[in-house]
Short mmCIF file of C-alpha atoms in Angstrom, two decimals:
data_model
loop_
_atom_site.label_atom_id
_atom_site.label_comp_id
_atom_site.label_asym_id
_atom_site.label_seq_id
_atom_site.Cartn_x
_atom_site.Cartn_y
_atom_site.Cartn_z
CA UNK A 14 101.50 -26.51 26.53
CA UNK A 15 100.78 -30.17 27.22
CA UNK A 16 102.26 -32.79 24.94
CA UNK A 17 99.88 -34.85 22.86
CA UNK A 18 100.45 -37.96 24.97
CA UNK A 19 99.79 -36.25 28.31
CA UNK A 20 96.52 -35.52 30.02
CA UNK A 21 96.19 -31.74 30.42
CA UNK A 22 96.60 -30.55 34.00
CA UNK A 23 92.99 -29.35 34.23
CA UNK A 24 91.61 -32.76 33.24
CA UNK A 25 91.66 -35.82 35.50
CA UNK A 26 93.03 -38.97 33.97
CA UNK A 27 90.52 -41.70 33.33
CA UNK A 28 90.56 -44.27 36.12
CA UNK A 29 89.95 -46.99 33.55
CA UNK A 30 92.84 -45.97 31.30
CA UNK A 31 95.35 -48.37 32.85
CA UNK A 32 95.30 -52.12 32.39
CA UNK A 33 96.65 -53.31 35.74
CA UNK A 34 93.53 -53.18 37.94
CA UNK A 35 91.08 -55.82 39.05
CA UNK A 36 88.49 -55.20 36.35
CA UNK A 37 88.33 -57.18 33.12
CA UNK A 38 88.78 -55.30 29.85
CA UNK A 39 85.05 -55.02 29.16
CA UNK A 40 84.42 -53.18 32.44
CA UNK A 41 87.47 -50.93 31.95
CA UNK A 42 86.15 -50.08 28.46
CA UNK A 43 82.71 -49.34 29.91
CA UNK A 44 84.27 -47.05 32.54
CA UNK A 45 86.21 -45.25 29.83
CA UNK A 46 83.03 -44.75 27.81
CA UNK A 47 81.21 -43.36 30.86
CA UNK A 48 84.06 -41.00 31.70
CA UNK A 49 84.47 -39.83 28.10
CA UNK A 50 80.70 -39.30 27.78
CA UNK A 51 80.71 -37.23 30.97
CA UNK A 52 83.55 -35.07 29.66
CA UNK A 53 81.73 -34.48 26.39
CA UNK A 54 78.37 -33.73 28.02
CA UNK A 55 79.95 -31.23 30.41
CA UNK A 56 81.38 -29.17 27.55
CA UNK A 57 78.47 -29.74 25.20
CA UNK A 58 75.86 -28.45 27.67
CA UNK A 59 77.28 -24.94 27.53
CA UNK A 60 77.80 -24.98 23.77
CA UNK A 61 74.25 -26.21 23.12
CA UNK A 62 72.69 -23.62 25.43
CA UNK A 63 74.74 -20.86 23.82
CA UNK A 64 74.18 -21.85 20.20
CA UNK A 65 70.63 -23.26 20.22
CA UNK A 66 69.19 -21.93 23.51
CA UNK A 67 67.86 -25.37 24.47
CA UNK A 68 68.72 -27.73 27.31
CA UNK A 69 71.01 -30.70 26.83
CA UNK A 70 68.06 -33.12 27.05
CA UNK A 71 66.11 -31.08 24.49
CA UNK A 72 69.18 -31.18 22.24
CA UNK A 73 69.22 -34.99 22.49
CA UNK A 74 65.62 -35.03 21.26
CA UNK A 75 66.57 -32.78 18.33
CA UNK A 76 69.50 -35.08 17.47
CA UNK A 77 67.27 -38.16 17.46
CA UNK A 78 64.77 -36.43 15.20
CA UNK A 79 67.53 -35.12 12.91
CA UNK A 80 68.63 -38.69 12.20
CA UNK A 81 65.20 -39.65 10.83
CA UNK A 82 65.27 -39.80 7.02
CA UNK A 83 61.71 -38.46 6.83
CA UNK A 84 58.94 -37.83 9.26
CA UNK A 85 59.39 -38.03 12.97
CA UNK A 86 59.27 -40.41 15.89
CA UNK A 87 56.54 -41.38 18.28
CA UNK A 88 56.97 -39.93 21.73
CA UNK A 89 57.06 -43.40 23.27
CA UNK A 90 59.98 -44.33 21.01
CA UNK A 91 61.89 -41.13 21.87
CA UNK A 92 61.40 -41.84 25.59
CA UNK A 93 62.59 -45.41 25.03
CA UNK A 94 65.70 -44.39 23.07
CA UNK A 95 66.70 -41.72 25.59
CA UNK A 96 65.79 -43.77 28.64
CA UNK A 97 63.63 -40.93 29.94
CA UNK A 98 60.19 -41.02 31.57
CA UNK A 99 57.45 -40.03 29.14
CA UNK A 100 56.19 -37.32 31.52
CA UNK A 101 59.57 -35.56 31.43
CA UNK A 102 59.72 -35.93 27.67
CA UNK A 103 56.26 -34.33 27.33
CA UNK A 104 57.60 -31.21 29.05
CA UNK A 105 60.72 -31.11 26.85
CA UNK A 106 58.69 -31.54 23.67
CA UNK A 107 56.37 -28.72 24.77
CA UNK A 108 59.40 -26.43 25.27
CA UNK A 109 60.77 -27.35 21.84
CA UNK A 110 57.36 -26.80 20.27
CA UNK A 111 57.04 -23.33 21.87
CA UNK A 112 60.48 -22.50 20.44
CA UNK A 113 59.24 -23.53 16.99
CA UNK A 114 61.73 -26.39 16.71
CA UNK A 115 59.36 -29.39 16.63
CA UNK A 116 55.81 -30.16 15.61
CA UNK A 117 53.49 -32.68 17.25
CA UNK A 118 50.76 -34.58 15.44
CA UNK A 119 48.40 -37.36 16.38
CA UNK A 120 49.19 -40.69 14.79
CA UNK A 121 46.50 -41.77 12.36
CA UNK A 122 44.52 -44.66 13.78
CA UNK A 123 45.90 -44.30 17.31
CA UNK A 124 44.24 -41.53 19.30
CA UNK A 125 46.85 -41.80 22.10
CA UNK A 126 49.86 -41.87 19.78
CA UNK A 127 51.79 -38.64 19.14
CA UNK A 128 54.52 -38.22 16.53
CA UNK A 129 57.14 -35.50 16.88
CA UNK A 130 59.10 -34.08 13.93
CA UNK A 131 61.64 -31.32 13.36
CA UNK A 132 60.48 -28.06 11.85
CA UNK A 133 62.38 -26.38 9.03
CA UNK A 134 63.58 -23.82 11.59
CA UNK A 135 65.18 -26.63 13.63
CA UNK A 136 66.75 -28.19 10.54
CA UNK A 137 68.25 -24.84 9.55
CA UNK A 138 69.59 -24.15 13.07
CA UNK A 139 71.10 -27.64 13.37
CA UNK A 140 72.85 -27.22 10.02
CA UNK A 141 74.23 -23.84 11.18
CA UNK A 142 75.64 -25.09 14.51
CA UNK A 143 76.45 -28.75 13.90
CA UNK A 144 80.07 -28.09 12.86
CA UNK A 145 80.76 -26.08 16.01
CA UNK A 146 79.11 -28.69 18.23
CA UNK A 147 81.00 -31.52 16.53
CA UNK A 148 84.22 -29.61 17.22
CA UNK A 149 83.22 -29.33 20.88
CA UNK A 150 82.80 -33.11 21.04
CA UNK A 151 86.15 -33.75 19.36
CA UNK A 152 87.94 -31.28 21.63
CA UNK A 153 86.41 -32.68 24.81
CA UNK A 154 87.34 -36.24 23.88
CA UNK A 155 90.82 -35.34 22.71
CA UNK A 156 91.53 -33.56 26.00
CA UNK A 157 90.26 -36.46 28.05
CA UNK A 158 91.45 -39.68 26.48
CA UNK A 159 95.02 -40.89 26.11
CA UNK A 160 96.68 -41.83 22.83
CA UNK A 161 95.52 -45.48 22.83
CA UNK A 162 91.93 -44.58 23.63
CA UNK A 163 92.07 -41.73 21.11
CA UNK A 164 93.09 -44.20 18.42
CA UNK A 165 90.26 -46.59 19.31
CA UNK A 166 87.66 -43.80 19.48
CA UNK A 167 89.06 -42.34 16.26
CA UNK A 168 87.54 -45.27 14.41
CA UNK A 169 84.13 -44.12 15.65
CA UNK A 170 84.60 -40.34 15.56
CA UNK A 171 86.16 -38.99 12.36
CA UNK A 172 89.05 -36.61 12.90
CA UNK A 173 89.65 -37.35 16.57
CA UNK A 174 92.85 -39.37 16.14
CA UNK A 175 94.27 -36.98 13.53
CA UNK A 176 93.40 -33.73 15.32
CA UNK A 177 93.95 -34.13 19.06
CA UNK A 178 93.35 -31.03 21.14
CA UNK A 179 96.47 -29.15 22.14
CA UNK A 180 95.96 -26.47 24.78
#
């Protein structure tokens, strides 16, 4: 079993974790964020497919919509927030609509505008699986980052600093 302060043998250490390289702190932090995000996405892809039977990109759409207090978002805004081409998003929304997870409606007064919202089925499924998926995120980060990074990320992700993953 790996100690809490060690990187598990099956996980590479983050190249930005040290402070002795050529890069300034901001670029090292950015590299750490990219590496941590990659570690999370790798584990989350499988968990999302298994629990919701949607792709990772479709899951990102569901997460954006789940954060809306009421109503939905225009497709152009979703594409903007995810940094995805609108044509790709149109396909993903169609898949989610066929699965009964989102609805699409024309925006009143704008015949080209389309608003997308979660269905009750999607809300129910997200409530059912969100704890498991949050645990997947915490585990992936805890396995990847060192103690200093874990402490810093712990301020952003509740429970990470207190419950590091131990293989």
